């Protein structure tokens, strides 16, 4: 059963604290993503990783960094979290399907509140 | 500026009724369009992908159309069930590969009542 697992599911932090969000996938997918989802907005891409140590900024990378030391794990790090980073964070991995389109498999999300 | 607009923003239907969700976009190029279902508190699950200039797909009670000339897609849900209650998200990809960018709509929240 193909799965993307995110930990933790819920997290409350104080402004200025460091935050580590973990993501794992058991499908050996090369490409992994971190998105954030805010009310009334579409998902926004923070970072994309094409494989181990091959990471690229997405549309909103400021205030975030990532780490991918193993293909199956992709971490999102917030150094000194800010209140505007309160959001739901989704990790995804991808594989090609019909017509060579990239199908994304999403985790269940991490709801982060920064107080 | 939002490049993927979904309507309606929310929709309430009675179980057994049919419904249609709309997606208009301005993304160029528009390689493919995908519809996702997102249950409350869960991740997105792909329902279908549309690729051709004028495309149609069917997946059980879900069917979708794409018209790239009009940059418009519809998602039809037939004989709705309570479990169809979810947010439906339209996503346009500007390339087929992972090198492309995905443009997400804000979603249509569908509520199915008994």
Coordinates of C-alpha atoms in Angstrom, one line a residue:
Chain A
X1 CA 0.0 0.0 0.0
X2 CA 1.6 3.2 -1.2
X3 CA 1.9 5.7 1.6
X4 CA 3.3 9.2 2.5
X5 CA 3.6 9.6 6.2
X6 CA 3.9 12.9 8.0
X7 CA 5.0 13.5 11.6
X8 CA 3.8 15.1 13.7
X9 CA 0.2 15.6 12.7
X10 CA -0.3 18.6 15.1
X11 CA 2.3 20.9 16.5
X12 CA 2.2 24.1 18.6
X13 CA 5.3 26.2 18.9
X14 CA 6.2 29.6 20.2
X15 CA 7.5 32.3 18.0
X16 CA 11.3 32.0 17.6
X17 CA 11.4 28.3 18.3
X18 CA 12.8 25.9 15.7
X19 CA 10.4 23.5 14.0
X20 CA 11.1 20.1 12.3
X21 CA 8.5 18.5 10.1
X22 CA 9.2 15.0 8.9
X23 CA 8.0 13.2 5.9
X24 CA 8.5 9.6 4.7
X25 CA 7.4 7.6 1.7
X26 CA 7.6 3.9 1.0
X27 CA 7.4 4.0 -2.8
X28 CA 11.0 4.9 -3.7
X29 CA 9.7 8.0 -5.5
X30 CA 12.6 10.3 -6.6
X31 CA 10.7 13.5 -6.3
X32 CA 9.2 14.9 -3.1
X33 CA 7.6 18.2 -2.2
X34 CA 6.6 20.4 0.7
X35 CA 3.5 22.6 0.3
X36 CA 1.6 24.8 2.7
X37 CA -2.2 25.2 2.6
X38 CA -3.9 28.4 3.9
X39 CA -7.6 29.1 3.9
X40 CA -8.9 30.5 0.6
X41 CA -5.7 29.8 -1.2
X42 CA -4.4 27.0 -3.3
X43 CA -1.5 25.0 -2.1
X44 CA 1.8 26.8 -2.4
X45 CA 5.1 25.1 -3.1
X46 CA 7.8 25.7 -0.6
X47 CA 10.5 23.3 -1.8
X48 CA 10.9 20.4 -4.2
X49 CA 13.5 17.7 -4.0
X50 CA 14.4 15.7 -7.1
X51 CA 16.5 13.2 -5.2
X52 CA 19.0 12.9 -2.3
X53 CA 20.7 16.3 -1.8
X54 CA 19.1 17.7 -4.9
X55 CA 16.7 20.3 -3.6
X56 CA 15.2 23.4 -5.3
X57 CA 13.3 26.4 -4.0
X58 CA 9.6 26.6 -4.8
X59 CA 7.5 29.7 -4.8
X60 CA 7.7 30.6 -1.1
X61 CA 11.0 29.3 0.3
X62 CA 11.7 32.2 2.6
X63 CA 11.9 31.2 6.2
X64 CA 12.2 27.5 5.4
X65 CA 14.9 25.0 4.6
X66 CA 14.8 21.3 3.7
X67 CA 17.0 18.2 4.1
X68 CA 16.9 15.0 2.1
X69 CA 19.7 12.6 3.1
X70 CA 17.7 9.5 2.1
X71 CA 15.4 9.0 -0.8
X72 CA 12.5 8.0 1.5
X73 CA 12.8 10.9 3.9
X74 CA 12.3 14.7 3.3
X75 CA 12.4 17.1 6.2
X76 CA 11.1 20.7 6.4
X77 CA 12.9 23.0 8.9
X78 CA 11.7 26.3 10.2
X79 CA 14.5 28.2 12.0
X80 CA 13.0 30.6 14.4
X81 CA 9.3 30.2 13.5
X82 CA 7.1 33.2 12.9
X83 CA 3.4 33.5 13.5
X84 CA 2.7 33.9 9.8
X85 CA 4.1 30.4 9.3
X86 CA 1.0 29.0 11.1
X87 CA -0.5 26.8 8.4
X88 CA -1.2 23.2 7.3
X89 CA 1.9 21.7 5.7
X90 CA 1.7 18.9 3.2
X91 CA 4.4 16.6 1.9
X92 CA 4.0 14.8 -1.4
X93 CA 5.9 12.4 -3.6
X94 CA 5.4 11.8 -7.3
X95 CA 5.6 9.2 -10.0
X96 CA 4.6 9.4 -13.7
X97 CA 1.3 7.9 -14.8
X98 CA -1.1 8.4 -17.8
X99 CA 0.5 10.2 -20.7
X100 CA 3.6 10.6 -18.5
X101 CA 1.9 13.0 -16.2
X102 CA 3.3 13.3 -12.7
X103 CA 0.9 11.9 -10.1
X104 CA 1.4 13.3 -6.6
X105 CA 0.7 11.3 -3.5
X106 CA 0.1 13.4 -0.4
X107 CA 0.5 12.9 3.2
X108 CA -2.2 13.7 5.7
X109 CA -0.7 17.0 6.6
X110 CA 0.8 18.7 9.7
X111 CA -1.2 21.4 11.3
X112 CA 1.4 23.9 12.8
X113 CA 0.4 26.7 15.1
X114 CA 3.0 29.3 15.9
X115 CA 2.0 31.4 18.9
Chain B
X1 CA -2.9 36.8 -9.5
X2 CA -4.7 33.5 -9.1
X3 CA -4.3 31.4 -12.2
X4 CA -6.8 28.7 -11.3
X5 CA -10.3 29.8 -10.3
X6 CA -12.8 27.3 -9.0
X7 CA -16.6 27.8 -8.7
X8 CA -18.7 27.6 -6.7
X9 CA -16.7 28.2 -3.6
X10 CA -19.0 25.9 -1.7
X11 CA -22.0 23.8 -2.6
X12 CA -24.6 21.9 -0.6
X13 CA -26.5 19.0 -2.3
X14 CA -28.8 16.3 -1.1
X15 CA -27.7 12.7 -1.2
X16 CA -28.5 11.2 -4.6
X17 CA -28.4 14.5 -6.5
X18 CA -25.9 15.2 -9.2
X19 CA -23.5 18.2 -9.1
X20 CA -21.0 20.0 -11.3
X21 CA -17.9 21.7 -10.2
X22 CA -16.1 24.3 -12.5
X23 CA -12.5 25.2 -13.0
X24 CA -11.2 28.1 -15.1
X25 CA -7.6 28.8 -15.5
X26 CA -5.1 31.0 -17.3
X27 CA -2.0 28.8 -16.9
X28 CA 0.2 28.7 -20.0
X29 CA 1.3 26.2 -21.2
X30 CA -1.4 23.9 -19.9
X31 CA 0.1 20.4 -20.2
X32 CA -2.5 18.6 -18.0
X33 CA -5.3 19.2 -15.5
X34 CA -5.9 17.0 -12.5
X35 CA -8.8 16.9 -10.0
X36 CA -8.1 16.0 -6.4
X37 CA -10.4 15.1 -3.5
X38 CA -9.5 16.3 0.0
X39 CA -11.4 14.9 2.9
X40 CA -11.4 17.1 6.0
X41 CA -8.1 16.9 7.8
X42 CA -6.6 14.6 5.2
X43 CA -4.3 14.9 2.2
X44 CA -5.2 15.2 -1.4
X45 CA -6.2 12.2 -3.4
X46 CA -6.1 12.2 -7.2
X47 CA -9.4 11.5 -8.9
X48 CA -8.6 11.9 -12.6
X49 CA -6.1 13.6 -15.0
X50 CA -7.0 15.2 -18.3
X51 CA -4.4 15.6 -20.9
X52 CA -5.8 16.1 -24.4
X53 CA -7.0 19.4 -26.1
X54 CA -10.6 18.3 -25.6
X55 CA -10.6 15.4 -23.1
X56 CA -13.1 13.4 -21.1
X57 CA -12.5 10.9 -18.3
X58 CA -14.7 8.7 -16.2
X59 CA -14.0 7.1 -12.9
X60 CA -17.1 5.5 -11.4
X61 CA -19.5 8.3 -10.3
X62 CA -16.9 10.9 -11.2
X63 CA -16.5 12.2 -14.7
X64 CA -14.5 15.2 -16.0
X65 CA -14.0 17.3 -19.1
X66 CA -11.3 19.6 -20.3
X67 CA -11.4 22.1 -23.1
X68 CA -7.9 23.6 -23.5
X69 CA -9.2 26.2 -26.0
X70 CA -11.5 27.6 -23.4
X71 CA -9.1 26.8 -20.5
X72 CA -12.0 25.2 -18.7
X73 CA -12.7 22.0 -16.9
X74 CA -15.7 20.5 -15.2
X75 CA -16.0 17.7 -12.6
X76 CA -19.4 15.9 -12.5
X77 CA -20.4 13.8 -9.5
X78 CA -23.4 11.6 -10.2
X79 CA -25.8 10.3 -7.5
X80 CA -23.8 11.9 -4.6
X81 CA -23.1 10.0 -1.4
X82 CA -22.5 11.4 2.1
X83 CA -18.9 10.3 1.7
X84 CA -18.5 12.7 -1.2
X85 CA -18.5 15.5 1.3
X86 CA -15.0 17.0 0.8
X87 CA -13.1 19.8 -0.9
X88 CA -12.4 19.2 -4.6
X89 CA -9.2 20.9 -5.9
X90 CA -8.4 21.6 -9.5
X91 CA -4.7 21.6 -10.4
X92 CA -3.1 22.6 -13.7
X93 CA 0.4 21.5 -14.6
X94 CA 2.5 23.4 -17.1
X95 CA 4.6 20.4 -17.9
X96 CA 4.2 16.6 -17.6
X97 CA 7.4 16.1 -15.7
X98 CA 8.4 17.0 -12.1
X99 CA 10.3 19.9 -13.6
X100 CA 7.0 21.6 -14.3
X101 CA 5.0 23.8 -12.0
X102 CA 1.6 22.8 -10.6
X103 CA -1.0 25.6 -10.1
X104 CA -3.6 24.8 -7.5
X105 CA -7.1 26.2 -7.2
X106 CA -8.5 27.1 -3.8
X107 CA -11.0 24.3 -4.0
X108 CA -14.8 23.8 -4.0
X109 CA -16.2 22.6 -0.7
X110 CA -19.0 20.1 -1.3
X111 CA -21.3 19.2 1.4
X112 CA -23.7 16.3 0.9
X113 CA -26.7 16.2 3.3
X114 CA -29.1 13.3 3.9

